[in-house]
Amino acid sequence: MRAVIVTEEGDPEHMTIGEAPTPSPGANEVQVQVHATALNRADTFQRRGHYPPPEGASNILGLEMAGIIEEVGEGVIDWHEGDRVFALLAGGGYAEYTVVHKDLLMAVPPSLSLEEAAAIPEVFLTAYQSLHWLGGVQGGHEVLIHAGASGVGTAAIQLTNDAGAHPYVTASAPKHDVCRALGAEATIDYESEDFADRINALTDGDGVDLLIDFIGAPYFHQNVASLAKDGRIIQLATLGGSTVERMDLRDLMAKRAQLLASTLRDRSLAYKVQLTQDFAANVLPGFVDGQFQPVIDSTYDWNRVADAHRRMENNENAGKIVLKVVS
C-alpha cells in the first residue's frame, strides 16, 4: 500500500508518499480503506523524533481516520465489508489501509462526509475524556479552555455548552470569531491580555471550576490564579515547556486544587474501548441532529502533507486540518 513515509526526522519536507506493508486484520480486527485522516500536534512531534508510537502500534503517522471496511477478521460479526466507519488510532492513519479493533469503530453518521468524520475522533474523545471523565464538568461550572481554536479546543467549547457549563477560551485575536460562533461566552487574546486578570473579572473573583491546558509551564502560575476553590486543571500537553520555575505548593493548597495530567494515545485498549463506547452513546447522536459539528480549517490532498504540517506548525489553523487519502 501507499503511505506517508518520514524519510528523515525533522522538517515537513522529509515526508513523502511511499510503499509500506499492507496490514491484515487479526482476530476481532477489521481492515479499513482510509479515505481521510486528520492532523494532530502529536504527528508533528513524531515526525521530528520527539513522540514515538506506543509499543506495538504502527510507526506510520496518523491518530484518527475515516473510511470503508475492506475486510473483517475472525470474530467480527457486528461490522461488515462496505460499512462507513471512523476511529481513534495509536498510529497508521496516513496510509491507504489500516487495521482497527472492532470495538474502537464508530459508524459515520449519514449526514457526514468521510472527511468530516475524520476530524472527530482524536479531538472529541480527548475533550470528552477531559471534561467528563477527568474534569467532572457539571451544569453551571465555569470552564477555561486554552487554545480554544485548536481541534480539541473547538470540540471542548461544544461539549462544555452541552453540559450546561460556561466556556471561556484563550486564542489569538483573529480566531475569536470561530470560538464565539461555537458558543464561547468570552474570548481572551493571550497575546495582549493577562488571562488570569480577565478570568477574575469574568467570574467576580471566584475563578473557574475547570481548566484545560496544553501550554504547560509558562501558564502554570496564571492557571492556578484562575482557579476557583476545589478547581481542577487538566494538563494535556506542554507545548510551551514542562519545567515550572519556583513553584510553591501552597498556591495549590490554598485553592484545594487538583492537577490532573493525561494522555490518550498510550492508554490501554480496554480504556479506549470504554471511552469510545461512552462517547458513541452520549455524544455521537448529536452529530446526527446537528448539535455538534466537526470544525474543519482546511482539507489537503495527502500529496500535500508537508504543506498541511507547515500550516499547523505555523499556528495558522482554526479547527482541524484534514488529509484526503482517496481522491
C-alpha positions as CSV (number, residue, x, y, z in Angstrom):
1,M,0.0,0.0,0.0
2,R,0.9,3.7,-0.2
3,A,1.6,5.6,3.0
4,V,3.3,8.8,4.2
5,I,6.9,7.9,5.0
6,V,9.1,10.0,7.1
7,T,12.4,9.7,5.4
8,E,14.4,11.6,8.0
9,E,13.4,13.1,11.3
10,G,12.9,16.8,11.2
11,D,11.2,19.3,8.9
12,P,8.0,18.6,6.9
13,E,9.8,18.2,3.6
14,H,11.1,14.9,4.9
15,M,7.7,13.3,4.3
16,T,6.9,11.6,1.1
17,I,4.3,9.1,-0.3
18,G,6.0,5.7,-0.4
19,E,5.4,2.0,0.0
20,A,4.6,0.2,3.2
21,P,3.3,-3.3,4.1
22,T,-0.5,-3.6,3.9
23,P,-1.8,-4.6,7.3
24,S,-4.1,-7.6,7.6
25,P,-6.8,-7.9,10.2
26,G,-6.3,-10.3,13.0
27,A,-9.0,-11.7,15.3
28,N,-11.5,-9.0,16.4
29,E,-10.0,-6.6,13.9
30,V,-11.1,-5.0,10.7
31,Q,-9.1,-3.7,7.7
32,V,-10.3,-0.2,6.6
33,Q,-9.6,1.5,3.4
34,V,-8.7,5.0,4.7
35,H,-10.4,7.8,2.8
36,A,-9.4,10.6,5.1
37,T,-7.2,11.3,8.2
38,A,-6.5,14.5,10.1
39,L,-3.5,16.2,11.7
40,N,-2.7,16.4,15.3
41,R,0.2,18.0,17.1
42,A,1.4,14.6,18.1
43,D,2.0,13.9,14.4
44,T,4.4,16.9,14.1
45,F,6.3,15.8,17.2
46,Q,6.6,12.2,16.0
47,R,7.9,13.5,12.6
48,R,10.6,15.4,14.5
49,G,11.5,12.3,16.5
50,H,10.1,13.5,19.8
51,Y,7.0,11.3,20.2
52,P,7.5,7.7,19.3
53,P,4.4,5.5,19.0
54,P,3.4,3.1,21.8
55,E,4.8,-0.4,21.7
56,G,3.0,-2.5,19.1
57,A,1.5,0.5,17.3
58,S,2.1,1.4,13.7
59,N,5.0,3.8,13.2
60,I,3.1,5.5,10.4
61,L,1.8,8.9,11.4
62,G,-1.9,9.5,12.0
63,L,-4.1,9.1,15.1
64,E,-7.5,9.0,13.5
65,M,-9.2,8.1,10.3
66,A,-12.5,7.6,8.4
67,G,-13.0,5.1,5.6
68,I,-14.7,2.0,4.3
69,I,-14.3,-1.5,5.8
70,E,-12.5,-3.7,3.3
71,E,-12.2,-6.9,5.3
72,V,-13.2,-8.3,8.7
73,G,-11.2,-10.6,10.8
74,E,-12.2,-13.7,12.8
75,G,-14.8,-13.0,15.5
76,V,-16.2,-9.8,13.9
77,I,-19.9,-10.1,13.5
78,D,-21.2,-6.5,14.0
79,W,-19.3,-4.9,11.2
80,H,-19.3,-5.7,7.5
81,E,-17.4,-5.0,4.3
82,G,-18.6,-1.7,2.9
83,D,-19.5,-0.1,6.3
84,R,-18.5,3.6,6.7
85,V,-16.6,3.9,9.9
86,F,-14.2,6.2,11.8
87,A,-12.0,5.6,14.8
88,L,-9.2,6.7,17.1
89,L,-5.8,5.2,16.3
90,A,-2.5,4.8,18.0
91,G,-0.9,5.3,14.6
92,G,-1.3,4.4,11.0
93,G,-3.8,6.9,9.7
94,Y,-1.6,8.4,7.0
95,A,-2.0,5.3,4.8
96,E,-4.3,3.7,2.3
97,Y,-5.2,0.9,4.7
98,T,-5.2,0.4,8.5
99,V,-6.4,-2.2,10.9
100,V,-8.6,-1.3,13.9
101,H,-10.0,-3.3,16.8
102,K,-13.7,-3.8,16.2
103,D,-14.7,-2.2,19.5
104,L,-13.0,1.1,18.6
105,L,-15.1,1.6,15.5
106,M,-17.9,4.1,15.2
107,A,-20.4,4.3,12.3
108,V,-20.2,7.5,10.4
109,P,-23.5,9.4,10.7
110,P,-25.2,9.5,7.3
111,S,-25.2,13.3,7.3
112,L,-21.4,13.5,7.5
113,S,-18.8,13.0,4.8
114,L,-15.8,10.8,5.5
115,E,-13.6,13.9,5.5
116,E,-15.8,15.4,8.2
117,A,-15.8,12.2,10.2
118,A,-12.0,12.0,10.1
119,A,-11.9,15.3,12.0
120,I,-13.8,14.0,15.0
121,P,-12.2,11.1,16.9
122,E,-9.0,12.4,18.4
123,V,-10.1,15.8,19.4
124,F,-13.7,15.0,20.6
125,L,-12.6,11.9,22.5
126,T,-9.8,13.9,24.2
127,A,-12.2,16.7,25.0
128,Y,-14.8,14.3,26.3
129,Q,-12.3,12.5,28.5
130,S,-11.0,15.8,29.8
131,L,-14.4,17.4,30.6
132,H,-16.4,14.4,31.8
133,W,-14.1,11.6,32.9
134,L,-11.4,13.7,34.5
135,G,-12.9,17.1,35.0
136,G,-16.4,16.1,36.3
137,V,-18.0,19.0,34.4
138,Q,-21.4,20.0,35.7
139,G,-24.1,22.4,34.7
140,G,-23.2,25.9,35.9
141,H,-19.5,25.3,36.0
142,E,-17.2,27.9,34.6
143,V,-14.5,26.4,32.3
144,L,-11.4,28.0,30.8
145,I,-10.2,26.3,27.6
146,H,-6.7,27.2,26.4
147,A,-6.1,27.0,22.6
148,G,-9.8,27.5,22.1
149,A,-9.5,27.4,18.3
150,S,-7.5,24.2,18.2
151,G,-9.1,20.9,17.3
152,V,-9.5,19.9,21.0
153,G,-10.5,23.5,21.9
154,T,-13.3,23.7,19.3
155,A,-14.6,20.3,20.5
156,A,-14.4,21.3,24.2
157,I,-16.4,24.5,23.6
158,Q,-19.2,22.5,22.2
159,L,-19.1,19.8,24.9
160,T,-18.9,22.4,27.6
161,N,-22.1,24.1,26.3
162,D,-23.8,20.8,26.0
163,A,-23.1,20.1,29.7
164,G,-24.8,23.4,30.7
165,A,-21.4,24.9,31.7
166,H,-19.9,28.3,30.7
167,P,-16.9,28.1,28.3
168,Y,-14.2,30.8,28.2
169,V,-11.3,30.5,25.9
170,T,-7.9,31.9,25.1
171,A,-6.9,32.2,21.4
172,S,-5.2,34.7,19.2
173,A,-7.5,37.6,18.2
174,P,-8.1,36.5,14.6
175,K,-9.5,33.2,15.8
176,H,-12.0,34.7,18.3
177,D,-14.9,34.7,15.8
178,V,-14.6,30.9,15.3
179,C,-14.7,30.3,19.1
180,R,-17.7,32.7,19.6
181,A,-19.6,31.1,16.8
182,L,-19.2,27.7,18.6
183,G,-20.6,29.1,21.8
184,A,-17.6,30.6,23.8
185,E,-19.0,33.1,26.2
186,A,-15.8,35.0,26.4
187,T,-12.6,35.1,24.3
188,I,-9.3,36.2,25.7
189,D,-6.4,37.3,23.4
190,Y,-3.4,35.5,25.0
191,E,-1.0,37.8,23.1
192,S,-2.2,41.0,24.6
193,E,-4.2,40.2,27.7
194,D,-3.5,38.6,31.1
195,F,-5.9,35.7,31.1
196,A,-5.9,35.4,34.9
197,D,-7.0,39.0,35.2
198,R,-9.8,38.5,32.6
199,I,-11.0,35.4,34.4
200,N,-11.0,37.2,37.7
201,A,-13.2,39.9,36.1
202,L,-15.5,37.4,34.3
203,T,-16.1,35.4,37.5
204,D,-16.3,38.2,40.0
205,G,-13.1,36.9,41.6
206,D,-14.3,33.4,42.1
207,G,-12.3,31.7,39.3
208,V,-13.1,28.8,37.1
209,D,-14.1,25.3,38.2
210,L,-12.2,23.6,35.4
211,L,-9.3,24.5,33.2
212,I,-8.0,22.6,30.2
213,D,-4.4,23.4,29.3
214,F,-1.9,22.4,26.5
215,I,0.8,25.0,27.1
216,G,2.3,23.9,30.4
217,A,5.0,25.7,32.3
218,P,4.5,29.3,31.1
219,Y,0.8,29.2,32.1
220,F,1.1,27.3,35.4
221,H,1.1,30.2,37.8
222,Q,-1.7,32.0,35.9
223,N,-3.7,28.8,35.7
224,V,-3.6,28.4,39.5
225,A,-4.5,32.0,39.9
226,S,-7.5,31.5,37.6
227,L,-8.9,28.5,39.6
228,A,-11.9,28.6,41.9
229,K,-11.7,26.7,45.2
230,D,-11.6,23.0,44.5
231,G,-10.9,23.7,40.9
232,R,-9.3,21.2,38.5
233,I,-6.5,21.7,35.9
234,I,-6.5,19.1,33.2
235,Q,-3.0,19.1,31.7
236,L,-3.0,17.6,28.2
237,A,0.3,18.8,26.8
238,T,3.3,21.0,27.4
239,L,3.7,22.9,24.2
240,G,5.3,25.9,25.9
241,G,7.7,23.9,28.2
242,S,7.5,21.4,31.0
243,T,9.6,22.9,33.8
244,V,7.8,25.3,36.2
245,E,10.2,27.7,37.9
246,R,9.7,28.5,41.6
247,M,6.5,26.5,42.2
248,D,5.0,26.9,45.6
249,L,2.8,24.0,46.5
250,R,1.0,26.3,49.0
251,D,-0.6,28.0,46.0
252,L,-2.3,24.8,45.0
253,M,-3.2,24.0,48.6
254,A,-4.8,27.5,49.0
255,K,-7.2,26.6,46.2
256,R,-7.6,23.0,47.2
257,A,-6.7,22.5,43.6
258,Q,-6.4,19.3,41.6
259,L,-3.8,18.9,38.9
260,L,-4.6,16.0,36.6
261,A,-2.2,15.2,33.7
262,S,-3.4,12.9,31.0
263,T,-2.5,11.4,27.6
264,L,-4.7,9.2,25.4
265,R,-2.5,7.6,22.8
266,D,-0.8,5.2,25.2
267,R,-3.9,4.2,27.1
268,S,-4.9,0.5,27.2
269,L,-7.2,-1.0,24.7
270,A,-9.8,-1.5,27.4
271,Y,-9.7,2.2,28.4
272,K,-10.1,3.4,24.8
273,V,-12.9,1.0,24.1
274,Q,-14.8,2.2,27.2
275,L,-14.2,5.8,26.3
276,T,-15.3,5.3,22.6
277,Q,-18.4,3.5,23.6
278,D,-19.3,6.1,26.2
279,F,-18.8,8.8,23.6
280,A,-20.8,6.9,21.0
281,A,-23.7,6.6,23.3
282,N,-23.7,10.1,24.7
283,V,-22.3,12.4,22.1
284,L,-22.4,10.7,18.6
285,P,-26.1,11.2,18.2
286,G,-25.5,14.9,18.4
287,F,-23.7,14.8,15.2
288,V,-26.8,13.4,13.5
289,D,-29.1,16.2,14.6
290,G,-26.5,18.9,14.1
291,Q,-26.0,19.7,17.8
292,F,-22.3,19.0,17.4
293,Q,-20.1,19.7,14.4
294,P,-16.5,18.9,13.4
295,V,-14.7,22.1,12.8
296,I,-12.5,21.9,9.7
297,D,-10.0,24.5,9.0
298,S,-8.8,23.1,5.7
299,T,-8.5,20.0,3.6
300,Y,-5.4,18.9,1.7
301,D,-4.8,16.1,-0.7
302,W,-2.3,13.8,1.1
303,N,0.3,14.5,-1.5
304,R,0.5,18.0,0.1
305,V,1.0,16.6,3.6
306,A,4.1,18.8,4.1
307,D,2.1,21.9,3.4
308,A,-0.6,20.7,5.9
309,H,2.1,20.2,8.6
310,R,3.5,23.6,7.9
311,R,0.1,25.2,8.4
312,M,-0.3,23.5,11.8
313,E,3.3,24.3,13.0
314,N,2.8,28.0,12.0
315,N,-0.4,28.1,14.1
316,E,-2.4,29.2,11.2
317,N,-5.3,26.8,11.6
318,A,-8.6,27.2,13.4
319,G,-10.0,23.8,13.8
320,K,-8.9,20.5,12.1
321,I,-6.6,20.1,9.1
322,V,-7.8,17.1,7.1
323,L,-5.8,14.9,4.7
324,K,-7.8,13.4,1.9
325,V,-6.3,10.0,1.1
326,V,-8.8,8.7,-1.5
327,S,-9.5,11.3,-4.2
